[in-house]
Coordinates of N, CA and C and ligand atoms in Angstrom, one line a residue:
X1 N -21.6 3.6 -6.7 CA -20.3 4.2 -7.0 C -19.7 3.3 -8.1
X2 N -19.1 3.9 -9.0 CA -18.8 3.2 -10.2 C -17.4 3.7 -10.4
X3 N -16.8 2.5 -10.4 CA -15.7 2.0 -10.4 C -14.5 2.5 -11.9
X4 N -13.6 3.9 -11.8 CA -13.3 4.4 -13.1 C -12.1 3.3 -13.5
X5 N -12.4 3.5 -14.8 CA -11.6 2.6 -16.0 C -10.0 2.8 -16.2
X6 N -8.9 2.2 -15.6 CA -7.7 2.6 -15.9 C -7.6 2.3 -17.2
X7 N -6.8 3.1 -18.5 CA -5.9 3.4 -18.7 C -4.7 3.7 -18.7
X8 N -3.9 2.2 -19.5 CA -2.3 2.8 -19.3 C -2.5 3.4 -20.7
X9 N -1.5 4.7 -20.8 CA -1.6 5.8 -22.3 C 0.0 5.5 -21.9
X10 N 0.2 4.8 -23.4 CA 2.0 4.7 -23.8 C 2.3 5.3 -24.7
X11 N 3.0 6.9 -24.8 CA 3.2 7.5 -25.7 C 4.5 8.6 -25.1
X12 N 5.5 8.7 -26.1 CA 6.5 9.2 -25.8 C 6.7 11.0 -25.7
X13 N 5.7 11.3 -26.6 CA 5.5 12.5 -27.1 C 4.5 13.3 -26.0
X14 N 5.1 14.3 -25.0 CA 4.4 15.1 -23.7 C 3.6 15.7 -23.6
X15 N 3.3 16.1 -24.7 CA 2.1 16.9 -25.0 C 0.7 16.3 -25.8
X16 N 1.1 15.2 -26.6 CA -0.2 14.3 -26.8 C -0.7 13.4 -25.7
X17 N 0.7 12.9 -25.2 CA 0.3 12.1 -23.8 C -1.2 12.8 -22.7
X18 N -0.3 14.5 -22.5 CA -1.3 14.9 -21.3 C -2.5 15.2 -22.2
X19 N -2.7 15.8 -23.3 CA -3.8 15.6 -23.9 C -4.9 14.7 -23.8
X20 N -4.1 13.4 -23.8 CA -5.0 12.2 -24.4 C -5.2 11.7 -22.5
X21 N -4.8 12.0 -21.3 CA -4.7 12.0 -19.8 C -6.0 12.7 -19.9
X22 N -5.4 14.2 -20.3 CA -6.8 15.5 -19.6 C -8.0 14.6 -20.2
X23 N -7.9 14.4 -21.2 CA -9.4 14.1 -21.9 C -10.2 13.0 -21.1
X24 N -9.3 11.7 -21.3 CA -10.0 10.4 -20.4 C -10.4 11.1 -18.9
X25 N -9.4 11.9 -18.4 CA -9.8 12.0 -16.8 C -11.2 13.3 -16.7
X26 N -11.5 13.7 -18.0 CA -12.5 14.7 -18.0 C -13.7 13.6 -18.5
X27 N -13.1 12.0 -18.7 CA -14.5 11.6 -19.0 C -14.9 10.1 -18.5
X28 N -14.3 10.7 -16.9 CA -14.5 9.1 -16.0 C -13.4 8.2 -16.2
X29 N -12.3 8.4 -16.9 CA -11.3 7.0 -16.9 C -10.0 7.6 -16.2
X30 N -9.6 6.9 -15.4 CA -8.4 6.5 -14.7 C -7.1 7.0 -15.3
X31 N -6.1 7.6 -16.2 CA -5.5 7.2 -16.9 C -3.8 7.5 -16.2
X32 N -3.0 6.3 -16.8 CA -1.4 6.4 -16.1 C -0.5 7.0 -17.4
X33 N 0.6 7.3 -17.1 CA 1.3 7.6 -18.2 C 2.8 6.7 -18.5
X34 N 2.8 6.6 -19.4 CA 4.4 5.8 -20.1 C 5.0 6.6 -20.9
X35 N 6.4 6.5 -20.9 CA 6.9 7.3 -22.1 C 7.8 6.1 -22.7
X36 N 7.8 5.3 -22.4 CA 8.3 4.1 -23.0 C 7.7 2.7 -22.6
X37 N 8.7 2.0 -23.2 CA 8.2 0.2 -22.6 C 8.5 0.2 -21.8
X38 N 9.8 0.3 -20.9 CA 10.0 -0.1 -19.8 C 9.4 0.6 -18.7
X39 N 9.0 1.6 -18.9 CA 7.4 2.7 -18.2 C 6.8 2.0 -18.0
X40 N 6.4 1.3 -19.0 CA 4.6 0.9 -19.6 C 4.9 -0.3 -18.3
X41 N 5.9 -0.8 -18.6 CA 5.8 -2.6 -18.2 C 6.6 -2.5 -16.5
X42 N 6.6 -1.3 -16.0 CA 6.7 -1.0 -14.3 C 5.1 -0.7 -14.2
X43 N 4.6 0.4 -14.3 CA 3.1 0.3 -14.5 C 2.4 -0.9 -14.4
X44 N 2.6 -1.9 -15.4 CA 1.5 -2.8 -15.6 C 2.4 -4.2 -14.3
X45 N 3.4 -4.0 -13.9 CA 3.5 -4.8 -13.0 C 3.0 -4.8 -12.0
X46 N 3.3 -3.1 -11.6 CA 1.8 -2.5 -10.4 C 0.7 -2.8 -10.7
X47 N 0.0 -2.5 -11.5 CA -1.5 -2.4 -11.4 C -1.8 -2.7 -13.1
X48 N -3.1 -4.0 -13.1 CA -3.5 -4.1 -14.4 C -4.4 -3.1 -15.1
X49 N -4.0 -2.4 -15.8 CA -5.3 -1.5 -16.2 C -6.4 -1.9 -17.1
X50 N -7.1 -1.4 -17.4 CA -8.6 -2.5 -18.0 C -8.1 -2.2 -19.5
X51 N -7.5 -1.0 -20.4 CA -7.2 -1.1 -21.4 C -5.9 0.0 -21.5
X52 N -5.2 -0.8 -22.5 CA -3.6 -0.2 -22.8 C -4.2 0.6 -24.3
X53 N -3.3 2.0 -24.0 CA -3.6 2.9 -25.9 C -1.4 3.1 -25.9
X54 N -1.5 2.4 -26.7 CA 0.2 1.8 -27.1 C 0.4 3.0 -28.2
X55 N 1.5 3.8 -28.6 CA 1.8 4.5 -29.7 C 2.5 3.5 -30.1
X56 N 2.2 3.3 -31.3 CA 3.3 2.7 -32.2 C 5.2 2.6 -32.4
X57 N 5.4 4.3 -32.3 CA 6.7 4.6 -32.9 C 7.3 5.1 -31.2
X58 N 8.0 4.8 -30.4 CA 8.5 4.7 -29.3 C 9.8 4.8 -29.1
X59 N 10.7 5.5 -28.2 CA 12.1 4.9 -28.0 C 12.1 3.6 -27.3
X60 N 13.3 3.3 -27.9 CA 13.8 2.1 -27.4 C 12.9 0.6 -28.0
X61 N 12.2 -0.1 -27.2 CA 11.7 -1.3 -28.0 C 9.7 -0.6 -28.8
X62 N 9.4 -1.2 -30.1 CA 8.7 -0.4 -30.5 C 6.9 -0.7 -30.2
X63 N 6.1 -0.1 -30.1 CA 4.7 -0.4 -29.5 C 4.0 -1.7 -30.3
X64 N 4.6 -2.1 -31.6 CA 4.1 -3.6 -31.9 C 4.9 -4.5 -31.2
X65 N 6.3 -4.5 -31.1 CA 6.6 -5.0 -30.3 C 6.4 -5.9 -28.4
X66 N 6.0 -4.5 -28.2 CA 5.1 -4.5 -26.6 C 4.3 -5.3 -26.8
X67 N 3.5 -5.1 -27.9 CA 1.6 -5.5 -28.0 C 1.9 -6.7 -28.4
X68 N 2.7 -7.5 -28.8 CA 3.2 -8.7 -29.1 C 3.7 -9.8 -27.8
X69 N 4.3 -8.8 -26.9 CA 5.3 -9.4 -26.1 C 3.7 -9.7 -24.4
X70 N 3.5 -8.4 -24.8 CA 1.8 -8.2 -23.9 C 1.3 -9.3 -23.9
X71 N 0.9 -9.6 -25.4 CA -0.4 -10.5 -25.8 C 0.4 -11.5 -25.1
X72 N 1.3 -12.3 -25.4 CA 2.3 -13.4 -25.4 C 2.3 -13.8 -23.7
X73 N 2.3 -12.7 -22.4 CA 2.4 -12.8 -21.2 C 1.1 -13.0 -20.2
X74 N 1.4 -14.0 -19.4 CA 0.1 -14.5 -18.8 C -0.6 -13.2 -18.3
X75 N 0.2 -12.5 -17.5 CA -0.5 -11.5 -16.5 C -1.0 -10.3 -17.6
X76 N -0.6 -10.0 -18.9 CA -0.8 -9.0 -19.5 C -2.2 -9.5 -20.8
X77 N -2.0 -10.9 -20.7 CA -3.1 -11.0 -22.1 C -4.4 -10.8 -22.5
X78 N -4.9 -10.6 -21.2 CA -6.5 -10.5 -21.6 C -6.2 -8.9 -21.7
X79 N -6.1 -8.2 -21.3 CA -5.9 -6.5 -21.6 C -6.3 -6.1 -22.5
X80 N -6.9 -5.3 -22.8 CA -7.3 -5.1 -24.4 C -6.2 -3.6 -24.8
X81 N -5.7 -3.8 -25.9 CA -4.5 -2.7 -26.9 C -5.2 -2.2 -27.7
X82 N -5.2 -0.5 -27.6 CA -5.5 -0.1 -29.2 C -4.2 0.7 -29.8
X83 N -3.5 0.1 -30.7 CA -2.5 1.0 -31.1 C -2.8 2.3 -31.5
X84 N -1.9 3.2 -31.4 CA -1.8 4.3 -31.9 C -0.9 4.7 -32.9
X85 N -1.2 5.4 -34.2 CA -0.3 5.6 -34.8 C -0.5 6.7 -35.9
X86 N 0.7 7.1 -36.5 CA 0.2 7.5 -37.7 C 0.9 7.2 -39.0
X87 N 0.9 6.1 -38.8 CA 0.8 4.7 -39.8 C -0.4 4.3 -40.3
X88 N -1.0 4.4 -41.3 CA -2.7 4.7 -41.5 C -2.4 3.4 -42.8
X89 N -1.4 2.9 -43.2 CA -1.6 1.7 -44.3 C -2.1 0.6 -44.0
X90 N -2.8 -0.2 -45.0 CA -3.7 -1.2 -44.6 C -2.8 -2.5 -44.1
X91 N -1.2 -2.4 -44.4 CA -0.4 -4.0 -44.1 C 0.1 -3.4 -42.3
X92 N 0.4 -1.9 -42.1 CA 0.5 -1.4 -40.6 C -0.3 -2.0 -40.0
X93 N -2.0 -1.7 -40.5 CA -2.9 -2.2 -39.9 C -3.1 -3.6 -39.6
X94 N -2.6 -4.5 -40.0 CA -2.6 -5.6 -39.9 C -1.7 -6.1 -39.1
X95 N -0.6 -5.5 -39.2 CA 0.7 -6.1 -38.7 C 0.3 -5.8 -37.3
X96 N -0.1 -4.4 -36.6 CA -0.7 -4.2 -35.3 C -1.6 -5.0 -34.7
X97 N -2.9 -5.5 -35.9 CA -3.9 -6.1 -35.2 C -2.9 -7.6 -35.2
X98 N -2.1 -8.6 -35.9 CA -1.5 -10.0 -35.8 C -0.8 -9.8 -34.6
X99 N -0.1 -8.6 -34.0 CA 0.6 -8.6 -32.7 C -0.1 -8.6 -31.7
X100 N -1.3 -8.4 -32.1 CA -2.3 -8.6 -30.6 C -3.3 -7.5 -30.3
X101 N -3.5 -6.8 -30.8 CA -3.8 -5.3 -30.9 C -5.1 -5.3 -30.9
X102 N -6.3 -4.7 -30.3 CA -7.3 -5.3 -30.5 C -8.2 -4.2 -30.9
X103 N -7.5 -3.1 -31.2 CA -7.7 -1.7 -32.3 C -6.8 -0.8 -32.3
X104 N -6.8 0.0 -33.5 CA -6.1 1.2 -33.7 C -6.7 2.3 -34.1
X105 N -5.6 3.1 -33.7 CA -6.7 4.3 -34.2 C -5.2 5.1 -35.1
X106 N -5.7 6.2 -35.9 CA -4.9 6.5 -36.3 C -4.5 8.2 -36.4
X107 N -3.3 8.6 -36.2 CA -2.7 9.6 -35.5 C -3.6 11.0 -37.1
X108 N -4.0 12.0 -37.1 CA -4.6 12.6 -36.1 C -5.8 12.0 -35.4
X109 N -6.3 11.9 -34.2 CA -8.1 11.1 -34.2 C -8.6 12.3 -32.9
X110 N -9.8 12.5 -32.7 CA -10.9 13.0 -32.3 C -10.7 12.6 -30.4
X111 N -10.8 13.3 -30.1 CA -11.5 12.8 -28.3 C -12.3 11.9 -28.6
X112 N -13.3 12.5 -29.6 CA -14.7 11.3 -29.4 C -14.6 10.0 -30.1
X113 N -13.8 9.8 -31.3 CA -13.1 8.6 -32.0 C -12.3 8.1 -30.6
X114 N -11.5 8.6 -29.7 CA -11.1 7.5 -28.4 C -11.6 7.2 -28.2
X115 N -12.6 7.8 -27.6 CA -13.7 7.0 -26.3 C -14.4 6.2 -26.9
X116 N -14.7 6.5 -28.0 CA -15.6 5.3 -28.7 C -15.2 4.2 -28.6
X117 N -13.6 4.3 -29.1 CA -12.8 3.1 -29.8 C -12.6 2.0 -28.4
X118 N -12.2 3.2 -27.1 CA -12.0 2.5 -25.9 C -13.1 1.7 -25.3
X119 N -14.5 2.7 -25.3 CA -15.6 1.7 -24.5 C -15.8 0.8 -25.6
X120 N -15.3 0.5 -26.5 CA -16.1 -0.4 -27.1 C -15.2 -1.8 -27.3
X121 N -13.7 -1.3 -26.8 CA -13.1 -2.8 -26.5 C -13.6 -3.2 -24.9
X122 N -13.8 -2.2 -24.3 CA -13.9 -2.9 -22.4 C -15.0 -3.5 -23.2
X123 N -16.1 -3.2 -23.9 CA -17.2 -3.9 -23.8 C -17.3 -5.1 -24.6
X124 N -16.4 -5.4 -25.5 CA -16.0 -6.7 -26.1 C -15.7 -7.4 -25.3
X125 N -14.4 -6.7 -24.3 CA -13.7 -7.7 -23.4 C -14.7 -8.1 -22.3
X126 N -15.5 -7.1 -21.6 CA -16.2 -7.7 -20.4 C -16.6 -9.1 -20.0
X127 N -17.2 -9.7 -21.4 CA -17.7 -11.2 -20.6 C -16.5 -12.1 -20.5
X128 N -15.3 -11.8 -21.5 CA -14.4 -12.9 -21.6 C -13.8 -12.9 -19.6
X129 N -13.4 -11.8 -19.4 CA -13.1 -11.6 -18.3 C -13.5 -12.0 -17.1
X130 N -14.9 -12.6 -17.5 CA -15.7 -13.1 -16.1 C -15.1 -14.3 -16.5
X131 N -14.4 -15.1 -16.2 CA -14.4 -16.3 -16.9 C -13.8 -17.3 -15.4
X132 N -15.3 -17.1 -14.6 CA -14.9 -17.4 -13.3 C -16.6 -17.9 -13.0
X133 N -16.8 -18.5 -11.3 CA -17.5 -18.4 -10.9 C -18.7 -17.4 -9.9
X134 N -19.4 -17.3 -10.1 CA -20.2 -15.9 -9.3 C -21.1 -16.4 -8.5
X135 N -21.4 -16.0 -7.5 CA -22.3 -16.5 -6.2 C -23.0 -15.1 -5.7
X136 N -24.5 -15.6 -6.1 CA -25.6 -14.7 -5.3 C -26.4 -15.1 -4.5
X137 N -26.7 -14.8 -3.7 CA -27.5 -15.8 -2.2 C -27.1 -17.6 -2.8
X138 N -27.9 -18.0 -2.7 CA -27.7 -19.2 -3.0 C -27.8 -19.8 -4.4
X139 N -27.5 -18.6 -5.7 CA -27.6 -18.8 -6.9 C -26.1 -18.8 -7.3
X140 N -25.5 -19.7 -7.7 CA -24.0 -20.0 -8.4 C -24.1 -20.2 -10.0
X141 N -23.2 -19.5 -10.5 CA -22.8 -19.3 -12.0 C -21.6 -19.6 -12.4
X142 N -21.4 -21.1 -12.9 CA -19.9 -20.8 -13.4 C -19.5 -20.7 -14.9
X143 N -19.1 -19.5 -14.9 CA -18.6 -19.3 -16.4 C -17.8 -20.2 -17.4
X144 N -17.1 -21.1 -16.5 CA -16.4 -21.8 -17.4 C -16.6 -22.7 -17.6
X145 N -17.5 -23.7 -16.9 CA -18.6 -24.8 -17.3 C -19.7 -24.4 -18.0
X146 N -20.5 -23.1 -17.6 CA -21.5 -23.0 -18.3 C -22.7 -23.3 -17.7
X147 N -22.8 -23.7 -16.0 CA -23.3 -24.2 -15.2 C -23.9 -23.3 -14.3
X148 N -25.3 -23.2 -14.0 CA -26.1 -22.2 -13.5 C -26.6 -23.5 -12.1
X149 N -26.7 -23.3 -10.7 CA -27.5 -24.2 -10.0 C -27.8 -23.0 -8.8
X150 N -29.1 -23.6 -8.3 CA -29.7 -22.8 -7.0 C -30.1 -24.2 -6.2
X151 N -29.3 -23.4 -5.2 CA -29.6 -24.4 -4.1 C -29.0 -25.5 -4.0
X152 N -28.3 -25.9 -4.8 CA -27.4 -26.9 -5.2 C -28.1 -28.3 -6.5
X153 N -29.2 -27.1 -7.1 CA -29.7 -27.9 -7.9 C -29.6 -27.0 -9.3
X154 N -28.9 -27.9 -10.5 CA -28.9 -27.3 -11.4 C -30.0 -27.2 -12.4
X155 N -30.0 -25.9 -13.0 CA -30.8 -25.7 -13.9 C -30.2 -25.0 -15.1
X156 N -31.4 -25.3 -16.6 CA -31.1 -25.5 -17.7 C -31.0 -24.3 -18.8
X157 N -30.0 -23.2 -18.7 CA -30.6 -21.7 -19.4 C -30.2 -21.7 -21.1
X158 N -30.8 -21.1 -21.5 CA -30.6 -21.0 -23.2 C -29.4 -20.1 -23.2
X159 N -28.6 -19.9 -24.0 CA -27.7 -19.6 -24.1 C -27.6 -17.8 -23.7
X160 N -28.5 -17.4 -24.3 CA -28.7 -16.0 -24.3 C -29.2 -15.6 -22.7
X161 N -30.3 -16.3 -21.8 CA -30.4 -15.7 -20.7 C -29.0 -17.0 -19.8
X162 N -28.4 -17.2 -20.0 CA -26.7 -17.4 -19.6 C -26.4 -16.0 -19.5
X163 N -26.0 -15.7 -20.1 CA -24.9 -14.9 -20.8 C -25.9 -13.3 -20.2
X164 N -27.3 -13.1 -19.9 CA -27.8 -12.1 -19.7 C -27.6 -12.5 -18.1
X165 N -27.9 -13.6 -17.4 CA -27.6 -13.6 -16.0 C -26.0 -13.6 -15.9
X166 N -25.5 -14.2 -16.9 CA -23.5 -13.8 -16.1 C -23.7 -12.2 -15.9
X167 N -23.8 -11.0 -16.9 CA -24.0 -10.0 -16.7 C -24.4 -9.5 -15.4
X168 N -25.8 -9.6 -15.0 CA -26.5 -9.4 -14.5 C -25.8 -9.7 -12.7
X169 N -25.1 -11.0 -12.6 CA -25.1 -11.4 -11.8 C -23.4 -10.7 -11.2
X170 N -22.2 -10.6 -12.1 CA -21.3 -9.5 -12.5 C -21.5 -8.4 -11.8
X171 N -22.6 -7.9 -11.9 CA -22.7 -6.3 -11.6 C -23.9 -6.4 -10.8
X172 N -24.1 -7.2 -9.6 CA -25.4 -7.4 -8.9 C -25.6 -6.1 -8.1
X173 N -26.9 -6.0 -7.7 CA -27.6 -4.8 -7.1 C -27.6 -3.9 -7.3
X174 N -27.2 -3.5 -8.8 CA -26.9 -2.3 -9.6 C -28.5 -2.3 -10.9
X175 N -28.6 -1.5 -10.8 CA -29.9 -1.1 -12.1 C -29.0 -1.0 -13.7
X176 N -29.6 -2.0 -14.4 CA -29.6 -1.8 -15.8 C -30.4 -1.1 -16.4
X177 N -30.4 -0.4 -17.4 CA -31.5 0.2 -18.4 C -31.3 -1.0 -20.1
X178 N -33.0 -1.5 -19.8 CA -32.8 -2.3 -21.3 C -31.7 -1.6 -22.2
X179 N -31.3 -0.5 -22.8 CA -30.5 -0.4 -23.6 C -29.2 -0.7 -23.3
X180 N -28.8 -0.8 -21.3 CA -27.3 -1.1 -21.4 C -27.0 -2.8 -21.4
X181 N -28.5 -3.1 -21.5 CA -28.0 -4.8 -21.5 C -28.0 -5.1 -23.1
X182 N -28.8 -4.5 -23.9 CA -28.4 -4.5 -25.0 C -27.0 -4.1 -25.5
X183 N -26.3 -3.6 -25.0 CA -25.1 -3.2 -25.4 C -24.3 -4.3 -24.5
X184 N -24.5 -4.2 -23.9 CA -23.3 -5.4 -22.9 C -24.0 -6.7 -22.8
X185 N -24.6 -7.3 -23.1 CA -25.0 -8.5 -23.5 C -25.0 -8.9 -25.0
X186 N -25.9 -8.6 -25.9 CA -26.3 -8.6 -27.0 C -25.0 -8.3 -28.0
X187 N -24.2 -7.0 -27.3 CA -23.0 -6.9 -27.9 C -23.3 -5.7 -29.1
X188 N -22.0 -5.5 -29.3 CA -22.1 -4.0 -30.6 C -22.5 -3.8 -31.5
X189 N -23.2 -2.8 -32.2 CA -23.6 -2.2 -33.4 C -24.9 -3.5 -33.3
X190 N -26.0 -4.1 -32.5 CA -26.4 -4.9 -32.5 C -27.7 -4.0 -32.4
X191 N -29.0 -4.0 -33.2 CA -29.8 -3.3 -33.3 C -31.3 -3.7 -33.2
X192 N -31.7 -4.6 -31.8 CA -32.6 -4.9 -31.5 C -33.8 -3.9 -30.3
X193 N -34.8 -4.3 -30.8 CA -35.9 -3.8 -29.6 C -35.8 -4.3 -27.6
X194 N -35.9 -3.0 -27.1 CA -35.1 -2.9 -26.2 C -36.6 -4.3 -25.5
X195 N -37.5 -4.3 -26.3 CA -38.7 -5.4 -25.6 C -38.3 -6.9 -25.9
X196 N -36.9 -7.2 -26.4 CA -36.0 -8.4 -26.6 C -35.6 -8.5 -25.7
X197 N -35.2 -7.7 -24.5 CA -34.6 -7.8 -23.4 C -35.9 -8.1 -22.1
X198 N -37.0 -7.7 -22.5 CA -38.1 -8.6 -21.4 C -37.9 -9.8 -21.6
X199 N -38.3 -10.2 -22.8 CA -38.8 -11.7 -23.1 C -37.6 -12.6 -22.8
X200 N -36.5 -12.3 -22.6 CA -35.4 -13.3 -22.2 C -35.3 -12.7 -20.6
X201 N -36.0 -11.8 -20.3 CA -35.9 -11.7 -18.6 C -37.1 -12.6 -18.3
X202 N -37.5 -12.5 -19.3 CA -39.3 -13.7 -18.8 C -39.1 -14.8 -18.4
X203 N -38.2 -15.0 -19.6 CA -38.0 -16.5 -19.9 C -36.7 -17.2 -18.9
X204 N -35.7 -16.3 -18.3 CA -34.6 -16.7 -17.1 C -35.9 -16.7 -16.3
X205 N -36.5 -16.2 -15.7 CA -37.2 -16.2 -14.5 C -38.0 -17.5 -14.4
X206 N -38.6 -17.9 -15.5 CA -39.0 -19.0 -15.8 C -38.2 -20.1 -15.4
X207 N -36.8 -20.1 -16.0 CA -36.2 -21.2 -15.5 C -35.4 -21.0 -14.0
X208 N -35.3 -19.7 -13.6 CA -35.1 -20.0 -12.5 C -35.7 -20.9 -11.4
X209 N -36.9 -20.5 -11.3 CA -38.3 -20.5 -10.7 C -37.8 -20.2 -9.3
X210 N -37.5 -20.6 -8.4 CA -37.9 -19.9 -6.9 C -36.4 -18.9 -6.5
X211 N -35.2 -18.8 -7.8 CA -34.7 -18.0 -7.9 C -35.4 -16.6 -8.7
X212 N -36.1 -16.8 -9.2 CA -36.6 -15.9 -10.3 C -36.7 -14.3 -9.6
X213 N -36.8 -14.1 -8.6 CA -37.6 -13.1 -7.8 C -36.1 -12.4 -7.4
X214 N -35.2 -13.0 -7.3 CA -34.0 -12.0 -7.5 C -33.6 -11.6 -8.7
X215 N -34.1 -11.6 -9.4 CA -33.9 -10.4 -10.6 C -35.1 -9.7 -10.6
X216 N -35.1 -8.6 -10.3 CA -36.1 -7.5 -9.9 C -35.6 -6.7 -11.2
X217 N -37.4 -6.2 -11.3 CA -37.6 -5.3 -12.2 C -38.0 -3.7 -11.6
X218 N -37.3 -2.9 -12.3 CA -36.7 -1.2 -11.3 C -37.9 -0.6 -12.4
X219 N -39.1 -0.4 -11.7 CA -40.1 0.2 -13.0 C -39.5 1.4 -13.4
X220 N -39.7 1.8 -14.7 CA -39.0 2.9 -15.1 C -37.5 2.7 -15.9
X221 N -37.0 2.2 -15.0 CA -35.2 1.9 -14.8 C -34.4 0.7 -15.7
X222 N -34.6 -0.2 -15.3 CA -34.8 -1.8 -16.0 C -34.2 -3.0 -15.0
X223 N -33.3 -3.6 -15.1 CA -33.3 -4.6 -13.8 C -32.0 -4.6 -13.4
X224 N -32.4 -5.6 -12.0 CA -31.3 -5.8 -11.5 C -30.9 -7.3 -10.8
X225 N -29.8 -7.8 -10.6 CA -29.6 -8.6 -9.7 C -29.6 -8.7 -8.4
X226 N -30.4 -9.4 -7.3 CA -30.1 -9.2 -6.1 C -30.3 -9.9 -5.3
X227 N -29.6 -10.2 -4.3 CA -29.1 -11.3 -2.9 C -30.3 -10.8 -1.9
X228 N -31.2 -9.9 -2.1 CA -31.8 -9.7 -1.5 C -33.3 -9.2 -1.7
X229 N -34.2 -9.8 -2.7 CA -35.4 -9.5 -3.3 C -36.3 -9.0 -2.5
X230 N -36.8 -7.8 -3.0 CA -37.9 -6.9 -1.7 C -39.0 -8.0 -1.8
X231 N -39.6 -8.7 -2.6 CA -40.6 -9.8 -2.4 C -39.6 -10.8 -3.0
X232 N -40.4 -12.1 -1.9 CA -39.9 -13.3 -2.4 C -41.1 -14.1 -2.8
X233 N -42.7 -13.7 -2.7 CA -43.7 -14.4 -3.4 C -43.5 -14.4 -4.8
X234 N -42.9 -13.6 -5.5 CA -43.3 -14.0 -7.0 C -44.1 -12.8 -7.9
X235 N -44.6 -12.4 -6.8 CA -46.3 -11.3 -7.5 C -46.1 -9.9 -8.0
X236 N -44.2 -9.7 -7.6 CA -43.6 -8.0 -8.5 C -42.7 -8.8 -9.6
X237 N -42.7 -10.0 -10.1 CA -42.1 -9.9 -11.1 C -43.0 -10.7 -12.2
X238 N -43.7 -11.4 -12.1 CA -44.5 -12.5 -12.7 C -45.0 -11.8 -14.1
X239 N -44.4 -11.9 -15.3 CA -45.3 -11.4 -16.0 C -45.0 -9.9 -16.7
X240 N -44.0 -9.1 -15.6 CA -43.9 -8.0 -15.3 C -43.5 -6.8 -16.9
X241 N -44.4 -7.1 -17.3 CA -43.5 -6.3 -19.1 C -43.7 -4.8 -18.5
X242 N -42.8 -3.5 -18.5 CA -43.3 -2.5 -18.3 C -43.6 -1.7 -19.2
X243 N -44.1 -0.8 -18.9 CA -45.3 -0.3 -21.0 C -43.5 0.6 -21.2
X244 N -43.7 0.5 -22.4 CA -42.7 0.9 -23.2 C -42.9 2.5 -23.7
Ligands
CA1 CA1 5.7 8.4 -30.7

């Protein structure tokens, strides 16, 4: 079960609002409505949502403003903002992104120009967010040292299978397909062979060693993390490249 993506939509105007509502909720995201700041910022004291779409031109205090005052507040900063506007000049654009803004889009835009724009900040933001520790059977990861140990004994990852087990370990007992770890690991517009994602699963497993066998390979599918490995000899993953 996969967990939908709130959306606060802060826009004053009733008929772009429900527009820009219908659409996200026709395509898996959560979305809340504001018609101002002081909307937005009763909302977000309830419930954090995973990304804020700010209109620029607002009553009362104005959407750079917010995205300024956002950025600026403990509970509101990691959030990711994409302003909205139809302010399309290159010093607006700027002035949005120096307030905190971490895209815009500009007033008229596309359903499919949103969604883009939105999965592609959650997916910016994802790793910063983990910026904690994670525990799988007896395998601990902490993000903010950098520090991988099993059993209570640490071991040594390259940077890249880090950053592929924080993932992995984030979203455990769930199936990846090489291409979504390429996008959520490797990161955007990033244009490698989905057989770069073996060789750094080869290579974690290697250094795990008698953790290795909980990252299972889903033939077909691609991998997963798990507290609970259907074999713990070693002999379904050893090696395991599946034909491409
Ligand atoms: Ca407006």
């Amino acid at each position: 079960m996969k967990r939908q993506a709130g959306v606060l939509v802060v826009e004053d105007e009733p008929a772009i609002a429900e527009l820009i509502a219908v659409n996200l909720r026709h395509n898996g995201f959560a979305p809340t409505l504001a018609q101002d700041g002081a909307a937005a910022q009763r909302a977000l004291d309830a419930v954090l949502p995973d990304v804020i779409l700010l209109d620029w031109m607002l009553p009362g205090e104005s959407g750079l403003s917010l995205a300024r005052r956002w950025r600026g507040a403990a509970r509101t900063k990691a959030v990711p903002i994409i302003m909205l506007t139809a302010r399309s000049d290159e010093a607006d654009r700027v002035a949005g992104l120096d307030a905190g803004a971490d895209d815009y889009i500009s007033k008229p835009f596309s359903t499919k120009e949103m969604l883009a724009r939105i999965r592609a900040v959650l997916r910016r933001r994802a790793p910063e967010q983990a910026d904690q520790t994670v525990q799988l059977a007896n395998l601990l990861l902490d993000s903010a040292t950098h520090r991988v140990a099993f059993n209570e004994q640490m071991l040594k990852l390259g940077p890249t299978e880090f950053k592929l087990l924080q993932f992995l370990m984030n979203h455990p007992e769930r199936v990846h397909s090489r291409s979504q770890l390429l996008d959520r690991v490797w990161g955007d517009h990033v244009y490698l062979e989905e057989r770069t994602v073996d060789v750094h699963i080869k290579r974690l497993r290697e250094t795990l060693g008698e953790a290795a066998s909980m990252i299972e390979t889903v033939r077909g599918a691609g991998y997963r993390a798990t507290a609970k490995p259907a074999s713990t000899t070693g002999a379904t993953w050893s090696g395991d490249f599946s034909p491409t």
